[in-house]
Amino acid sequence: MKRMLLVLFLVLGCFTLFAGAQVETDAPENVELKFWTFLDPKNPSNSRAVVLGKLIENFEKANPGVKITIEPQVHSTLAQKMFAAHATNSAPDLFMVPVDMLGRAIELGVPEPLENMFLKNWTAEDIEDVTSGLWTAGTESTGLHYQVPLFGAVYGILYRADYFEKFGIEPNFKNWEELYAAAEKLTFVDEKGMQVYGLGIGYNPSVVDYYGALPQRLLNRQGGVYKEDGYPNDWAGKEAQEALQLELDAVQMGITPESAVSMTYEDVFVNFAAGQYSMMFITCLRIPQIMNAASFDKGNIKFMPIPEIKEGEGNRVFSGGWFTGAWSKGEHKDVAGKFLEYLISPEADALWVTEAQQIPIRKSTVPKIQEFFAKPENEWVAIAAQIKPYTYVAPARFSVAGQAQDWQNAFILAATENFSVKDALEKVQKDFIERNLNR
Amino acid sequence: MYKRKKGSYLPYALIAPSILIIVLFLVVPLIFSLYVSLWRSDFMNFSKFLGFGNYLKLLGDSDILFSILRTFCISFISLVISLILGVSLALWLNSLSAGIAFVIEILILIPWVTSMVVSTLQWKWLFQDDLGLINYILSLFGLQRQGFLSDKNLAMYTLIFVMTWRIVAYVMVQILAGLKGIPKEYDEAAKIDGANKFQIFSKIRLPLLKTPIAISAIIIGLSNLNNVTVPLTLTGGGPGRSTMVIAIEAYEQSFSYGHFGESSALSILLCVINFILIVLYIKAVKYEI
């Protein structure tokens, strides 16, 4: 009997121990959040990755038991992988998604509305502090917010101030005519015998972005890019044809090399850093990398807005970059939400700006870091912040997958496949419709 | 002769881990791909059963058909060149003294052991129109710069060159191993019978090299067909569609557009083509495993 009782107590004791362990595992303070991002905090050369690493460290210290594990992903396949993982219930708690994939993410139910996590506790003043076109992206259908805009980017022109000075050119052009005229002057052979081109752009569709005249014209002309139902708004019309012709002219004039058809933007970045371009289109997110890689004095690298194609038409630009969200089926959405909130907190926002040179998300951050903006090497961040109100985010209520690629393809078809400008635009418009709408 | 004891499960236990890995990482994904290919599964959202609809759509698309044809052309030309160069190099190395052959062999093997992405990126920079070393050398000789990557008529040959450069070393090693396995007595007997060098090669060595040549042809042929890294890194399928191969099409369908149904259908088609080629190769060379 005694032996039986002993065995019984032992079994009960073991059960209690395991039960205790179970409670320990489920406790909210022992949570691991997986985060899919293209940033790897182990990479010290990427300032955004370094800041992310610091913020994770701070958050983990402030929230004992919470661990955030980064699983770095390839940026070009991150969204598709995330959507597939969502469908198979194996997605991470936190993820990044490119700006133009947000609509698809919402449609598939991937991100959790911020209102269900932390936004319900925010005051109107808090919300006003972060409100911008990027912050409200994705809200048009349900009114709910699904993302924090890390890292919203604006497009502009990067230029060599020393070359501008050499040829007596003033930046901040009024229109593309002035831009091209300057680019012609800035196309020259330097003292080392290297051909320097006036305007850098890459059309290889393996890397896509909203550069060039076509996206800008479609955005700024009357009627915008899309119709209400998500169909392209006359992408092959007169204005679009003029814009594509403008892009082709750059090659014909010799201000952009013929190799633009095969070059990716990564190639153009590297060539700019090597001194081969006087100007190039760029998303501001990449400026710190180019400055670090420059083979010349980085103080000569300056940033300016893209001019209007037609005066008076407006110079809104597409917004590029990324959004960050929490997975709707995640087990620890409350903690994930807390981390998202921390990523855009006043403390974090200042760190993103001062250490990773990102555009501030909060209006209140700017006056706090005037010293940072006063430094000449940070002048471009202030300019990017000025461009930010003119950015456009594609509507999230319908799919726009591949739109930037289509516009690059239009150039390639006209430049290499003997398509007329009109036929090239009609072809890419048809491709877009078949891909996104007629399915 | 070893006779397995009745009821012994040791052999099964020994092969079980390999079989498990093959099933988990090959068979299951293949079956899943087949399933996905039968659906409209944009971003893995299975919205409509299409049966063979994705296959019919792809096979009715002239761009895709051209990509398949282009893939075959690129793979075949690269295969033939690499076989000719690989066999030639192996014969040359076989005739050299051991020390020199060893050094040359190491040098020739470098492309094969270098990361595909790294070596392709290096070629990409070498072939650049404006800053590329090759165009710089051409200009030194007063020759016109060439659009190795930007001229749609030239880009395909550039791609074939880079793909071939990488695999020649592999063919050479295979053939060299085969040559080393041929007893010297055969050559000596042939010489005594009055055979010249060409006859020794064509009547004795080549038939005995049939198996290593077949193995190399199978492996590099399949490697070329399925290679996405080199074309994607070097040209991205461009300019235009001039170097668009089937593997990039599949990659784009899934990772640019999220059309996993079409992408899976393309992958299954590629898999079937691979399978047919393997069977044909094996039948053609009567290679016995």
mmCIF file with all atom_site columns, C-alpha atoms in Angstrom, chain B residues 63-129:
data_model
loop_
_atom_site.group_PDB
_atom_site.id
_atom_site.type_symbol
_atom_site.label_atom_id
_atom_site.label_alt_id
_atom_site.label_comp_id
_atom_site.label_asym_id
_atom_site.label_entity_id
_atom_site.label_seq_id
_atom_site.pdbx_PDB_ins_code
_atom_site.Cartn_x
_atom_site.Cartn_y
_atom_site.Cartn_z
_atom_site.occupancy
_atom_site.B_iso_or_equiv
_atom_site.pdbx_formal_charge
_atom_site.auth_seq_id
_atom_site.auth_comp_id
_atom_site.auth_asym_id
_atom_site.auth_atom_id
_atom_site.pdbx_PDB_model_num
ATOM 1  C CA . ASP B 1 63  ? 5.687  33.903 -75.306 1.00 0.00 ? 63  ASP B CA 1
ATOM 2  C CA . ILE B 1 64  ? 5.873  30.799 -73.122 1.00 0.00 ? 64  ILE B CA 1
ATOM 3  C CA . LEU B 1 65  ? 6.330  28.499 -76.132 1.00 0.00 ? 65  LEU B CA 1
ATOM 4  C CA . PHE B 1 66  ? 9.181  30.685 -77.357 1.00 0.00 ? 66  PHE B CA 1
ATOM 5  C CA . SER B 1 67  ? 10.698 30.576 -73.881 1.00 0.00 ? 67  SER B CA 1
ATOM 6  C CA . ILE B 1 68  ? 10.589 26.764 -73.939 1.00 0.00 ? 68  ILE B CA 1
ATOM 7  C CA . LEU B 1 69  ? 12.188 26.719 -77.387 1.00 0.00 ? 69  LEU B CA 1
ATOM 8  C CA . ARG B 1 70  ? 14.799 29.264 -76.311 1.00 0.00 ? 70  ARG B CA 1
ATOM 9  C CA . THR B 1 71  ? 15.588 27.228 -73.204 1.00 0.00 ? 71  THR B CA 1
ATOM 10 C CA . PHE B 1 72  ? 16.185 24.133 -75.339 1.00 0.00 ? 72  PHE B CA 1
ATOM 11 C CA . CYS B 1 73  ? 18.404 26.058 -77.758 1.00 0.00 ? 73  CYS B CA 1
ATOM 12 C CA . ILE B 1 74  ? 20.508 27.624 -75.020 1.00 0.00 ? 74  ILE B CA 1
ATOM 13 C CA . SER B 1 75  ? 20.801 24.345 -73.093 1.00 0.00 ? 75  SER B CA 1
ATOM 14 C CA . PHE B 1 76  ? 21.634 22.304 -76.182 1.00 0.00 ? 76  PHE B CA 1
ATOM 15 C CA . ILE B 1 77  ? 24.248 24.683 -77.604 1.00 0.00 ? 77  ILE B CA 1
ATOM 16 C CA . SER B 1 78  ? 25.868 25.045 -74.185 1.00 0.00 ? 78  SER B CA 1
ATOM 17 C CA . LEU B 1 79  ? 25.821 21.259 -73.738 1.00 0.00 ? 79  LEU B CA 1
ATOM 18 C CA . VAL B 1 80  ? 27.472 20.545 -77.086 1.00 0.00 ? 80  VAL B CA 1
ATOM 19 C CA . ILE B 1 81  ? 30.175 23.179 -76.611 1.00 0.00 ? 81  ILE B CA 1
ATOM 20 C CA . SER B 1 82  ? 30.920 22.081 -73.058 1.00 0.00 ? 82  SER B CA 1
ATOM 21 C CA . LEU B 1 83  ? 31.145 18.419 -74.121 1.00 0.00 ? 83  LEU B CA 1
ATOM 22 C CA . ILE B 1 84  ? 33.557 19.225 -76.958 1.00 0.00 ? 84  ILE B CA 1
ATOM 23 C CA . LEU B 1 85  ? 35.688 21.490 -74.767 1.00 0.00 ? 85  LEU B CA 1
ATOM 24 C CA . GLY B 1 86  ? 35.508 19.171 -71.761 1.00 0.00 ? 86  GLY B CA 1
ATOM 25 C CA . VAL B 1 87  ? 36.594 16.114 -73.734 1.00 0.00 ? 87  VAL B CA 1
ATOM 26 C CA . SER B 1 88  ? 39.374 18.076 -75.467 1.00 0.00 ? 88  SER B CA 1
ATOM 27 C CA . LEU B 1 89  ? 40.670 19.436 -72.176 1.00 0.00 ? 89  LEU B CA 1
ATOM 28 C CA . ALA B 1 90  ? 40.540 16.001 -70.559 1.00 0.00 ? 90  ALA B CA 1
ATOM 29 C CA . LEU B 1 91  ? 42.500 14.453 -73.443 1.00 0.00 ? 91  LEU B CA 1
ATOM 30 C CA . TRP B 1 92  ? 45.064 17.230 -73.252 1.00 0.00 ? 92  TRP B CA 1
ATOM 31 C CA . LEU B 1 93  ? 45.421 16.947 -69.479 1.00 0.00 ? 93  LEU B CA 1
ATOM 32 C CA . ASN B 1 94  ? 45.706 13.168 -69.741 1.00 0.00 ? 94  ASN B CA 1
ATOM 33 C CA . SER B 1 95  ? 48.714 13.597 -71.989 1.00 0.00 ? 95  SER B CA 1
ATOM 34 C CA . LEU B 1 96  ? 50.513 15.991 -69.595 1.00 0.00 ? 96  LEU B CA 1
ATOM 35 C CA . SER B 1 97  ? 52.829 15.040 -66.768 1.00 0.00 ? 97  SER B CA 1
ATOM 36 C CA . ALA B 1 98  ? 51.151 14.606 -63.381 1.00 0.00 ? 98  ALA B CA 1
ATOM 37 C CA . GLY B 1 99  ? 52.417 17.865 -61.767 1.00 0.00 ? 99  GLY B CA 1
ATOM 38 C CA . ILE B 1 100 ? 51.473 20.211 -64.618 1.00 0.00 ? 100 ILE B CA 1
ATOM 39 C CA . ALA B 1 101 ? 48.155 18.427 -65.129 1.00 0.00 ? 101 ALA B CA 1
ATOM 40 C CA . PHE B 1 102 ? 47.380 18.868 -61.424 1.00 0.00 ? 102 PHE B CA 1
ATOM 41 C CA . VAL B 1 103 ? 47.983 22.642 -61.518 1.00 0.00 ? 103 VAL B CA 1
ATOM 42 C CA . ILE B 1 104 ? 45.999 23.136 -64.740 1.00 0.00 ? 104 ILE B CA 1
ATOM 43 C CA . GLU B 1 105 ? 43.188 20.954 -63.425 1.00 0.00 ? 105 GLU B CA 1
ATOM 44 C CA . ILE B 1 106 ? 42.874 23.145 -60.333 1.00 0.00 ? 106 ILE B CA 1
ATOM 45 C CA . LEU B 1 107 ? 42.791 26.306 -62.454 1.00 0.00 ? 107 LEU B CA 1
ATOM 46 C CA . ILE B 1 108 ? 40.156 24.899 -64.774 1.00 0.00 ? 108 ILE B CA 1
ATOM 47 C CA . LEU B 1 109 ? 38.045 23.743 -61.842 1.00 0.00 ? 109 LEU B CA 1
ATOM 48 C CA . ILE B 1 110 ? 37.760 27.228 -60.329 1.00 0.00 ? 110 ILE B CA 1
ATOM 49 C CA . PRO B 1 111 ? 34.632 28.204 -62.335 1.00 0.00 ? 111 PRO B CA 1
ATOM 50 C CA . TRP B 1 112 ? 32.851 25.046 -61.230 1.00 0.00 ? 112 TRP B CA 1
ATOM 51 C CA . VAL B 1 113 ? 33.544 25.558 -57.538 1.00 0.00 ? 113 VAL B CA 1
ATOM 52 C CA . THR B 1 114 ? 32.867 29.304 -57.505 1.00 0.00 ? 114 THR B CA 1
ATOM 53 C CA . SER B 1 115 ? 29.437 30.411 -56.349 1.00 0.00 ? 115 SER B CA 1
ATOM 54 C CA . MET B 1 116 ? 27.144 30.700 -59.365 1.00 0.00 ? 116 MET B CA 1
ATOM 55 C CA . VAL B 1 117 ? 25.822 34.109 -58.335 1.00 0.00 ? 117 VAL B CA 1
ATOM 56 C CA . VAL B 1 118 ? 29.276 35.532 -57.624 1.00 0.00 ? 118 VAL B CA 1
ATOM 57 C CA . SER B 1 119 ? 30.805 34.333 -60.871 1.00 0.00 ? 119 SER B CA 1
ATOM 58 C CA . THR B 1 120 ? 27.801 35.481 -62.907 1.00 0.00 ? 120 THR B CA 1
ATOM 59 C CA . LEU B 1 121 ? 27.927 38.924 -61.329 1.00 0.00 ? 121 LEU B CA 1
ATOM 60 C CA . GLN B 1 122 ? 31.612 39.112 -62.197 1.00 0.00 ? 122 GLN B CA 1
ATOM 61 C CA . TRP B 1 123 ? 30.849 38.275 -65.813 1.00 0.00 ? 123 TRP B CA 1
ATOM 62 C CA . LYS B 1 124 ? 28.074 40.826 -65.774 1.00 0.00 ? 124 LYS B CA 1
ATOM 63 C CA . TRP B 1 125 ? 30.566 43.528 -64.814 1.00 0.00 ? 125 TRP B CA 1
ATOM 64 C CA . LEU B 1 126 ? 33.120 42.293 -67.318 1.00 0.00 ? 126 LEU B CA 1
ATOM 65 C CA . PHE B 1 127 ? 30.536 42.428 -70.110 1.00 0.00 ? 127 PHE B CA 1
ATOM 66 C CA . GLN B 1 128 ? 29.137 45.846 -69.219 1.00 0.00 ? 128 GLN B CA 1
ATOM 67 C CA . ASP B 1 129 ? 28.777 48.237 -72.113 1.00 0.00 ? 129 ASP B CA 1
#
